[in-house]
Short mmCIF file of C-alpha atoms in Angstrom, two decimals:
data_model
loop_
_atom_site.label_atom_id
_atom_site.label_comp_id
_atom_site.label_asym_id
_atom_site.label_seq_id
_atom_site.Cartn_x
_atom_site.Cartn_y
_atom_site.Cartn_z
CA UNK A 12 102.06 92.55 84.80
CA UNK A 13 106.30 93.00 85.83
CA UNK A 14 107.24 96.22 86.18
CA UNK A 15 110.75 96.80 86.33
CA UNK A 16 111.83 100.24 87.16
CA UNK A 17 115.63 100.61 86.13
CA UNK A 18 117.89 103.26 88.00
CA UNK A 19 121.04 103.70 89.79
CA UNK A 20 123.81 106.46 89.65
CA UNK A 21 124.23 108.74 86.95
CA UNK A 22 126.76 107.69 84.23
CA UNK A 23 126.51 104.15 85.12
CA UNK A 24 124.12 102.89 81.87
CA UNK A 25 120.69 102.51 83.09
CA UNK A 26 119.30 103.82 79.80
CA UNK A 27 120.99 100.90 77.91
CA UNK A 28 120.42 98.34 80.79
CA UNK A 29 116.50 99.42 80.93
CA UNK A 30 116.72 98.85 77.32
CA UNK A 31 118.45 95.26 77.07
CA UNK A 32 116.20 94.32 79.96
CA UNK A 33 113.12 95.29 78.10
CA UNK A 34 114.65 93.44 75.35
CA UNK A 35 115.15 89.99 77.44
CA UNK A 36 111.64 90.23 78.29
CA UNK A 37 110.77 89.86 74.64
CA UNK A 38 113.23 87.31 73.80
CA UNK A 39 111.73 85.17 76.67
CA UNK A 40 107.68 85.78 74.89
CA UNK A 41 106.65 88.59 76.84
CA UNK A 42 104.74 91.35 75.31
CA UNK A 43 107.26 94.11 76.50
CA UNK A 44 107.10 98.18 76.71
CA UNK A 45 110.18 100.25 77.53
CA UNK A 46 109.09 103.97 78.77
CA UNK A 47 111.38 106.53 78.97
CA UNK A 48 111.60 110.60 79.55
CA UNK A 49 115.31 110.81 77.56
CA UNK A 50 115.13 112.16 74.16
CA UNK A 51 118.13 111.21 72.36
CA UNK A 52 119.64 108.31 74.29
CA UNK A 53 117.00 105.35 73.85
CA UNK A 54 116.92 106.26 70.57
CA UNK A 55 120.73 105.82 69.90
CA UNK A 56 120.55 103.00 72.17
CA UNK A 57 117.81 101.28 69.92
CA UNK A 58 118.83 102.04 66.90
CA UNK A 59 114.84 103.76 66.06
CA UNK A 60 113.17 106.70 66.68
CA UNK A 61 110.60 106.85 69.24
CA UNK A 62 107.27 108.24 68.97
CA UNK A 63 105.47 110.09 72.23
CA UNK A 64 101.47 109.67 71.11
CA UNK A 65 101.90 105.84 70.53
CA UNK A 66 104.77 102.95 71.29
CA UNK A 67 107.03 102.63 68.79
CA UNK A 68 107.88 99.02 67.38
CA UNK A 69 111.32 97.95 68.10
CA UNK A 70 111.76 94.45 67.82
CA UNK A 71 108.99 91.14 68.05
CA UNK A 72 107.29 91.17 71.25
CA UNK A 73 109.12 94.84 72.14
CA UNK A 74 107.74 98.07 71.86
CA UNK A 75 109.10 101.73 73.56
CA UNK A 76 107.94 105.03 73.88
CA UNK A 77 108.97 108.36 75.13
CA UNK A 78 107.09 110.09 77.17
CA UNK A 79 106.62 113.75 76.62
CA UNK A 80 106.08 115.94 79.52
CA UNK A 81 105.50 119.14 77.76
CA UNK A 82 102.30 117.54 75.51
CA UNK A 83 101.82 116.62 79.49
CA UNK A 84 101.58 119.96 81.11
CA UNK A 85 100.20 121.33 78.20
CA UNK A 86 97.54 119.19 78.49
CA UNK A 87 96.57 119.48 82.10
CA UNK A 88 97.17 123.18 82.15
CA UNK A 89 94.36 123.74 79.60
CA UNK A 90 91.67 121.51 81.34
CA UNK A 91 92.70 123.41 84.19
CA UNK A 92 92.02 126.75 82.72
CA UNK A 93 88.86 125.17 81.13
CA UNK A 94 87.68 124.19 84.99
CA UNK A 95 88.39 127.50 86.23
CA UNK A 96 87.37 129.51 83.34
CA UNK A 97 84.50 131.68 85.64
CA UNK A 98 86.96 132.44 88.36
CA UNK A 99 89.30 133.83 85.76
CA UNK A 100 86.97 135.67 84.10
CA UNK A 101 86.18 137.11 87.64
CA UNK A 102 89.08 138.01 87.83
CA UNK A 103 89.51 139.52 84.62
CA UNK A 104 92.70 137.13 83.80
CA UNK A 105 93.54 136.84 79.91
CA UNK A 106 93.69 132.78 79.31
CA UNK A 107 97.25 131.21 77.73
CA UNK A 108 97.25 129.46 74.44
CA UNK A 109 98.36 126.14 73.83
CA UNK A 110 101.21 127.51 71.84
CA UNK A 111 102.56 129.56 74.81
CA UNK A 112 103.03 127.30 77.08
CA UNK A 113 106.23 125.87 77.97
CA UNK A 114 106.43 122.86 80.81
CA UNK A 115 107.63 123.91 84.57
CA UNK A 116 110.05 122.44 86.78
CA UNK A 117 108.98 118.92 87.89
CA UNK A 118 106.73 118.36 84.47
CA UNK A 119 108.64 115.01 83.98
CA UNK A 120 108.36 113.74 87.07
CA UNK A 121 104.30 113.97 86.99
CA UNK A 122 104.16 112.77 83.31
CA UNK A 123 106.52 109.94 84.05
CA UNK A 124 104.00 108.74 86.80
CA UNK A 125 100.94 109.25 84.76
CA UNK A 126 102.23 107.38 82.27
CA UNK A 127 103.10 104.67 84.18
CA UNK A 128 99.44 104.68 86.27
CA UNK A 129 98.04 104.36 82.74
CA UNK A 130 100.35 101.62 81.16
CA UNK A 131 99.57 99.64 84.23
CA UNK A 132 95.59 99.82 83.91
CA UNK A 133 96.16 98.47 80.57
CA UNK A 134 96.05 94.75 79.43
CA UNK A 135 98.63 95.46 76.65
CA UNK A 136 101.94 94.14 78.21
CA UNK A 137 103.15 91.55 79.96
CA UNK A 138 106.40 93.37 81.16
CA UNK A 139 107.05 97.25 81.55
CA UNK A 140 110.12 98.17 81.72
CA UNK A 141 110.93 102.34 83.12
CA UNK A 142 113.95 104.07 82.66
CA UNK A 143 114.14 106.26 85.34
CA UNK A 144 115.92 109.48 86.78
CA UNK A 145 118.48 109.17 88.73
CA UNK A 146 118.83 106.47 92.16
CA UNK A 147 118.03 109.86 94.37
CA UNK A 148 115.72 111.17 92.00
CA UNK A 149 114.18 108.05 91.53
CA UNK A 150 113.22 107.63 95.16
CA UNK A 151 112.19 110.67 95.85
CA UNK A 152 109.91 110.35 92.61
CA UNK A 153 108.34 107.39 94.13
CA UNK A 154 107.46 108.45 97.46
CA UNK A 155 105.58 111.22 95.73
CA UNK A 156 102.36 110.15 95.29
CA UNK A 157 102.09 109.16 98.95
CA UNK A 158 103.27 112.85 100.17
CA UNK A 159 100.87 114.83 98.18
CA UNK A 160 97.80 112.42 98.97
CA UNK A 161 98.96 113.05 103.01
CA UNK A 162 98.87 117.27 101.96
CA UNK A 163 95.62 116.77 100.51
CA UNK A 164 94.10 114.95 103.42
CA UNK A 165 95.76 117.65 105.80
CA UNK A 166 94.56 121.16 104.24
CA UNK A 167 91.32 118.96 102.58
CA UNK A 168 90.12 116.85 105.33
CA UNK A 169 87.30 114.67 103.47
CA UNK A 170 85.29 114.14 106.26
CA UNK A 171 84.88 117.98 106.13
CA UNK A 172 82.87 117.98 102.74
CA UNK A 173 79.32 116.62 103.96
CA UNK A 174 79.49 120.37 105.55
CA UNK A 175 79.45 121.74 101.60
CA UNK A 176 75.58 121.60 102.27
CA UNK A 177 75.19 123.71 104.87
CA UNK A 178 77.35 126.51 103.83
CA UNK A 179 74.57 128.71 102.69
CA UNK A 180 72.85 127.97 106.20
CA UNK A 181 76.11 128.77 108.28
CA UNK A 182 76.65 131.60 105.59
CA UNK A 183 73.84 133.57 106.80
CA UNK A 184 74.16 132.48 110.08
CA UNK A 185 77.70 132.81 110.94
CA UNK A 186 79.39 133.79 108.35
CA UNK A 187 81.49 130.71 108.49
CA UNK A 188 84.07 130.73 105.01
CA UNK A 189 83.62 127.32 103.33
CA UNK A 190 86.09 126.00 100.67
CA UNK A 191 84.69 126.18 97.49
CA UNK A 192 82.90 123.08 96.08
CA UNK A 193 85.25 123.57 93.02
CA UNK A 194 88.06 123.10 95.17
CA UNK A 195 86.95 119.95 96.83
CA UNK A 196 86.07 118.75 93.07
CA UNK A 197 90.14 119.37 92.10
CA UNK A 198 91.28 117.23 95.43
CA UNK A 199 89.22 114.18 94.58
CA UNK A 200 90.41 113.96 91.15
CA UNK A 201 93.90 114.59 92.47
CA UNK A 202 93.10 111.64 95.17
CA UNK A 203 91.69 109.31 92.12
CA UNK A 204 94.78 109.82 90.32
CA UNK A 205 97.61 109.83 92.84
CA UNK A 206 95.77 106.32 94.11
CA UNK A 207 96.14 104.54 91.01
CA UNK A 208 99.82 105.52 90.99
CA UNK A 209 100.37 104.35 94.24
CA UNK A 210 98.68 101.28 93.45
CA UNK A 211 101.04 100.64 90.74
CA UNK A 212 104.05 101.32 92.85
CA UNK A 213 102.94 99.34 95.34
CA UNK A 214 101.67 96.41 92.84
CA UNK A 215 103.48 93.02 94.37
CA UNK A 216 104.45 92.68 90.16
CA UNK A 217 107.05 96.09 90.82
CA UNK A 218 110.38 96.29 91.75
CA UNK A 219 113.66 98.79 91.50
CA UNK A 220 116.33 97.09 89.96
CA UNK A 221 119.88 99.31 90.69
CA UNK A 222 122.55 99.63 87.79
CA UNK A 223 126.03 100.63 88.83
CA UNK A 224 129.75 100.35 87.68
CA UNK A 225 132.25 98.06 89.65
CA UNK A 226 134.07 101.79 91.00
CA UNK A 227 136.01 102.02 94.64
CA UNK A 228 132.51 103.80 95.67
CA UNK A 229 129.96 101.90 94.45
CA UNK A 230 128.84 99.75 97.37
CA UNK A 231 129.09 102.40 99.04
CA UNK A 232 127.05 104.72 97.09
CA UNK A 233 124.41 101.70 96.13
CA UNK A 234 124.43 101.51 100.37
CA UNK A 235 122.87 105.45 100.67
CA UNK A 236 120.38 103.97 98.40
CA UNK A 237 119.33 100.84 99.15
CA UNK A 238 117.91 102.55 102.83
CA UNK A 239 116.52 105.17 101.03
CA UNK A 240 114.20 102.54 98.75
CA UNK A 241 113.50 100.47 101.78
CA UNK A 242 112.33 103.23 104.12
CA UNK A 243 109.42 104.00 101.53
CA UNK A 244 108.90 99.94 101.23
CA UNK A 245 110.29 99.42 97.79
CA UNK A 246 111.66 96.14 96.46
CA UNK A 247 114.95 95.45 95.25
CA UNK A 248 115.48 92.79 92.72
CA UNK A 249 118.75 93.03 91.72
CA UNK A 250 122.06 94.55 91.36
CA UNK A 251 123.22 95.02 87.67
CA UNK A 252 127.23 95.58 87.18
CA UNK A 253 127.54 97.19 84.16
CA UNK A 254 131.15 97.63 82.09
CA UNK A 255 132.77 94.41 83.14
CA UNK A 256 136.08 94.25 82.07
CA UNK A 257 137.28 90.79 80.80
CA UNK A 258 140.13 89.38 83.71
CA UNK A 259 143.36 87.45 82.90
CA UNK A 260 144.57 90.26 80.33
CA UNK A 261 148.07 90.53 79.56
CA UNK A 262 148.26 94.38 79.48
CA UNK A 263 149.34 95.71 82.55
CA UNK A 264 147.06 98.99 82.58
CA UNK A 265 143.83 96.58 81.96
CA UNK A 266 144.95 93.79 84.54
CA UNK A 267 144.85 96.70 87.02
CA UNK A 268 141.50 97.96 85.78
CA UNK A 269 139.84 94.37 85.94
CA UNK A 270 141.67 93.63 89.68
CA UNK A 271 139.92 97.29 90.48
CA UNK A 272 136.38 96.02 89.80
CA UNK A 273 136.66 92.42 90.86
CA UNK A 274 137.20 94.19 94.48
CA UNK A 275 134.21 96.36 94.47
CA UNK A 276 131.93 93.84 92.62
CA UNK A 277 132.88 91.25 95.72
CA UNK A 278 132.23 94.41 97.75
CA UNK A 279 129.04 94.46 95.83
CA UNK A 280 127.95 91.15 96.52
CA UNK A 281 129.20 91.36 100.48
CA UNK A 282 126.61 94.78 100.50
CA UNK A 283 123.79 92.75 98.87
CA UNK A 284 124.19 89.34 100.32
CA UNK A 285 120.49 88.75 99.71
CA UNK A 286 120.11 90.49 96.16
CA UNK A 287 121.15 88.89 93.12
CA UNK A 288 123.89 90.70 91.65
CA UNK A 289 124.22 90.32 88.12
CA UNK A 290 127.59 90.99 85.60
CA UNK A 291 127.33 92.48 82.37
CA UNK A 292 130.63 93.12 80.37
CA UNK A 293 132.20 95.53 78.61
CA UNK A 294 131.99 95.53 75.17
CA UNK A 295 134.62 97.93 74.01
CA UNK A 296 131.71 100.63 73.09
CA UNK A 297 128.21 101.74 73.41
CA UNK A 298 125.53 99.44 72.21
CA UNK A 299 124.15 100.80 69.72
CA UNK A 300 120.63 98.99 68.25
CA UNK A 301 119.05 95.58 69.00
CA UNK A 302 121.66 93.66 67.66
CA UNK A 303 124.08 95.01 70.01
CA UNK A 304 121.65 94.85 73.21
CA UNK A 305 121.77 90.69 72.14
CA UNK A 306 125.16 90.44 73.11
CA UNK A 307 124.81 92.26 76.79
CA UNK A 308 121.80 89.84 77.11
CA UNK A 309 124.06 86.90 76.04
CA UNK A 310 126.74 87.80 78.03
CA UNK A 311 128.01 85.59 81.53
CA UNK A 312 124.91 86.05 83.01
CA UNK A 313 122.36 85.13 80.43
CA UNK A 314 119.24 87.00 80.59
CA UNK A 315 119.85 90.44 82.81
CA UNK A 316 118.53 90.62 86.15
CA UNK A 317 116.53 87.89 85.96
CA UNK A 318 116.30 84.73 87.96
CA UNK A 319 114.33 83.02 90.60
CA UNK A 320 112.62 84.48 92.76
CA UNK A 321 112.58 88.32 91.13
CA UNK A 322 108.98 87.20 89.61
CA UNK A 323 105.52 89.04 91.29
CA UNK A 324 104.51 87.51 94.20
CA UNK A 325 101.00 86.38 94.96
CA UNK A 326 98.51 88.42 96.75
CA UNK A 327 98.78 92.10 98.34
CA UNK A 328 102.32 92.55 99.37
CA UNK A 329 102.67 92.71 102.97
CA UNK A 330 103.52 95.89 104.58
CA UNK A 331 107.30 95.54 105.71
CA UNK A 332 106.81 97.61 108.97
CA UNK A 333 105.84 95.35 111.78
CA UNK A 334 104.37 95.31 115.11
CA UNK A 335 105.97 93.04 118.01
CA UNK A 336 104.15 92.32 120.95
CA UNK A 337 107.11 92.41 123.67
CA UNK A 338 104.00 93.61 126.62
CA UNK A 339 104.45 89.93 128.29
CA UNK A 340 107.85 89.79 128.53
CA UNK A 341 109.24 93.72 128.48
CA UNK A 342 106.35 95.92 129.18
CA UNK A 343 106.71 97.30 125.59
CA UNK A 344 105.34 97.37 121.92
CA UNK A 345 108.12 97.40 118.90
CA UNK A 346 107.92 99.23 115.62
CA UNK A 347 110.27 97.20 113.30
CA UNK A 348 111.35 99.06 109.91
CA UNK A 349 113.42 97.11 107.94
CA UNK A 350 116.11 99.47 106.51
CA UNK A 351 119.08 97.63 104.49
CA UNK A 352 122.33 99.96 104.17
CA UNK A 353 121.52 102.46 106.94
CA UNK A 354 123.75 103.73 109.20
CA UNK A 355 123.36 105.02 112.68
CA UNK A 356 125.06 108.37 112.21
CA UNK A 357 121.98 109.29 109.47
CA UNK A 358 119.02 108.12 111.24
CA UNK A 359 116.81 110.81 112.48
CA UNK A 360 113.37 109.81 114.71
CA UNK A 361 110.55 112.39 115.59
CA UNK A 362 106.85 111.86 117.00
CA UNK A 363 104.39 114.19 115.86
CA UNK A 364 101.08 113.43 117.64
CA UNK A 365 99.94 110.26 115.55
CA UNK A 366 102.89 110.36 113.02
CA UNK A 367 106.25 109.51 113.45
CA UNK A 368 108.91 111.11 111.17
CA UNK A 369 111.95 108.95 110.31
CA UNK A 370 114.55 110.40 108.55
CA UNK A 371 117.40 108.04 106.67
CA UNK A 372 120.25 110.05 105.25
CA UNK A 373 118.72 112.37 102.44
CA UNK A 374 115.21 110.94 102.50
CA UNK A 375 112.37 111.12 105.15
CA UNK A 376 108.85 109.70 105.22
CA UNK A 377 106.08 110.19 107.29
CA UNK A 378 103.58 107.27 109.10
CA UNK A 379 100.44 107.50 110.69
CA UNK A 380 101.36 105.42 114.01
CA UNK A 381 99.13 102.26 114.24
CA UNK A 382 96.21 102.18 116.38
CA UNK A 383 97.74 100.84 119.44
CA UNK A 384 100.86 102.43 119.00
CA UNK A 385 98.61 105.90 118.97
CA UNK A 386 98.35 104.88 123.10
CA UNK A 387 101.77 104.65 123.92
CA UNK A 388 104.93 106.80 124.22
CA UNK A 389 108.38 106.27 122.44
CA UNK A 390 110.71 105.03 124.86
CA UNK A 391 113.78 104.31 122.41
CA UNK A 392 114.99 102.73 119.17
CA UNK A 393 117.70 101.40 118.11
CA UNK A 394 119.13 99.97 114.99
CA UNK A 395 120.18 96.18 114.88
CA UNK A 396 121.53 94.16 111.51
CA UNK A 397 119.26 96.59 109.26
CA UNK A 398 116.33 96.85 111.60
CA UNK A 399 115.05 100.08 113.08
CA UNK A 400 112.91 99.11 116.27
CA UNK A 401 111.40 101.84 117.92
CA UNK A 402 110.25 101.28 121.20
CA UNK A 403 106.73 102.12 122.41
CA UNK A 404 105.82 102.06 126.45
CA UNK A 405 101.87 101.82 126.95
CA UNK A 406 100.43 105.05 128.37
CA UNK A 407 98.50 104.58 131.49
CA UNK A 408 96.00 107.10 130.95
CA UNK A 409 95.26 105.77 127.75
CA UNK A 410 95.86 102.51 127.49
CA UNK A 411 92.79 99.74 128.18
CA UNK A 412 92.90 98.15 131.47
CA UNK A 413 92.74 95.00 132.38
CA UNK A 414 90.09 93.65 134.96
#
């Protein structure tokens, strides 16, 4: 399965890009699905209104659906109450009704992820195409799953839960408090879950393809971005300029606008040198329906964002951060994290016993330090044509020696 996962800045089209793209798929024989969380825009966009229980037939070989992330929370708040029904009735809690419940901040971003867990464990498509949140949204979304696993495994340790059977021993004999086996229940179906939506983020068939204008910010923006995506290890596949305007027009006030975004799309292309970036023009309004959608995918380009080499790749996808074995040569171990677009003057760096916190810009993520790495101390980093190497020295009191 392709998964395609469509964002960028807000404003710039992704809605209508996720949809043409979805669209191409079909036109090329795959068995395509467009999700989105928008209400009204896909729908103007395709011409057809969308249904949230099932996907809703759009064209041959194209289906879409909207996802609903009240019916969501709904949902998982009642088998939640269900669960915990006893302790509330300890408790002397009155249970809420289906009818009176309305979804909380964040809903969407859960339901989105659920939905896309489940469309991937499915056999039914050969292409899924997501329109999602915003570019900052969008990475934050995605480096979600990963956080709350690392929370769980902090305040739930698993190894801790073979001691569930002697709690009524260390009960009488210490009076040692042991989590509830109820509560150990909730984190491994929250582990279950959150790993089949990593899995499907990190499936070698998925990859964030970035929609943007040609604007006097855009590489620049797109930049910010780009790091942010390749500190959590996602894959860019492209760069989609949306709202081309034709060049060589006679009007003055349109030969300006055109010069204007030939500049920043070849400051595009100089940002991404190793990302195709794709053109899509302008076609005097918003598409509106299928037949519309046919001309963006017949445009300059051809087919949007695809060409060679965007396809899945074969096998488990490697993990980008690397370990170089400098010990012969320097005395030293290096920690290489690719990170496109970043820029000294955001790059933060911060050991925490066997994690190291690296902070690009806006966006942070967390590692447990590798095994050998674990034995040493950080003795620098540096960043060098979009590599962060941090520098490890071995520690003598804990590193092996050598007869």
């Amino acid at each position: 399965m392709r998964i395609v996962l469509v964002t960028g800045p807000g404003g710039a089209g992704r809605t209508t890009l996720a949809a043409a793209t979805a669209l191409a798929g079909a036109r090329r024989g795959a068995r395509a699905l467009l999700l989105t969380t928008e209400s009204s825009a896909p729908e103007t966009v395709l011409g057809t209104p969308l249904g949230a229980d099932a996907p809703t037939p759009i064209a041959p070989g194209l289906h879409a659906r909207r996802i609903d992330p009240g019916d969501r929370f709904r949902q998982e708040f009642l088998a939640f109450q269900e669960r915990a029904g006893a302790a509330l009735d300890l408790l002397g809690a009155a249970p809420l009704d289906e009818d009176e419940l309305t979804e909380l901040p964040g809903s969407e971003d859960f339901a989105l992820l659920h939905a896309l867990r489940a469309e991937h464990a499915s056999d039914d498509w050969d292409m899924v195409v997501v329109d999602m949140p915003s570019a900052s949204e969008t990475i934050r979304l995605l480096a979600l799953p990963a956080q709350v696993r690392r929370y769980l495994r902090r305040l739930l340790p698993p190894e801790r839960q073979a001691a569930r059977a002697l709690r009524p021993v260390l009960a009488q004999l210490a009076g040692v408090p042991m989590p509830a086996q109820k509560l150990y229940e909730a984190a491994e179906r929250w582990e279950t879950e959150l790993a089949a939506v990593q899995r499907a983020i990190d499936d070698p068939g998925t990859s964030v393809r970035l929609v943007t204008e040609a604007g006097p910010v855009a590489a620049a923006n797109l930049r910010t971005i780009r790091a942010g995506l390749a500190l959590h290890g996602r894959r860019t596949d492209g760069v989609v300029v949306n709202r081309l305007l034709p060049t060589g027009s006679a009007d003055p006030f349109l030969a300006a606008l055109s010069g204007s975004q030939q500049t920043a799309l070849k400051a595009l292309r100089e940002e991404f040198p190793d990302v195709p970036v794709h053109e899509v023009p302008h076609l005097g309004r918003d598409p509106q329906g299928v037949d519309e959608l046919d001309e963006l995918i017949d445009g300059p380009t051809g087919e949007i964002g695809e060409t060679g080499g965007t396809g899945p790749v074969d096998g488990p996808r490697p993990d980008p951060w690397t370990v170089e074995d400098r010990l012969a040569t320097d005395g030293i171990l290096v920690w290489q994290v690719p990170l496109p677009g970043a820029e000294r003057r955001g790059l933060g760096l911060v050991r925490r016993g066997d994690e190291i916190v690296v902070t690009v810009g806006r966006f942070r993520r967390i590692r447990t330090l590798p095994s050998a790495l674990r034995r040493c101390t950080v003795s620098g980093a540096g960043l060098r044509d979009g590599v962060l190497e941090i520098r490890f020295t071995p520690d003598p009191g804990l590193w092996p020696k050598s007869d």
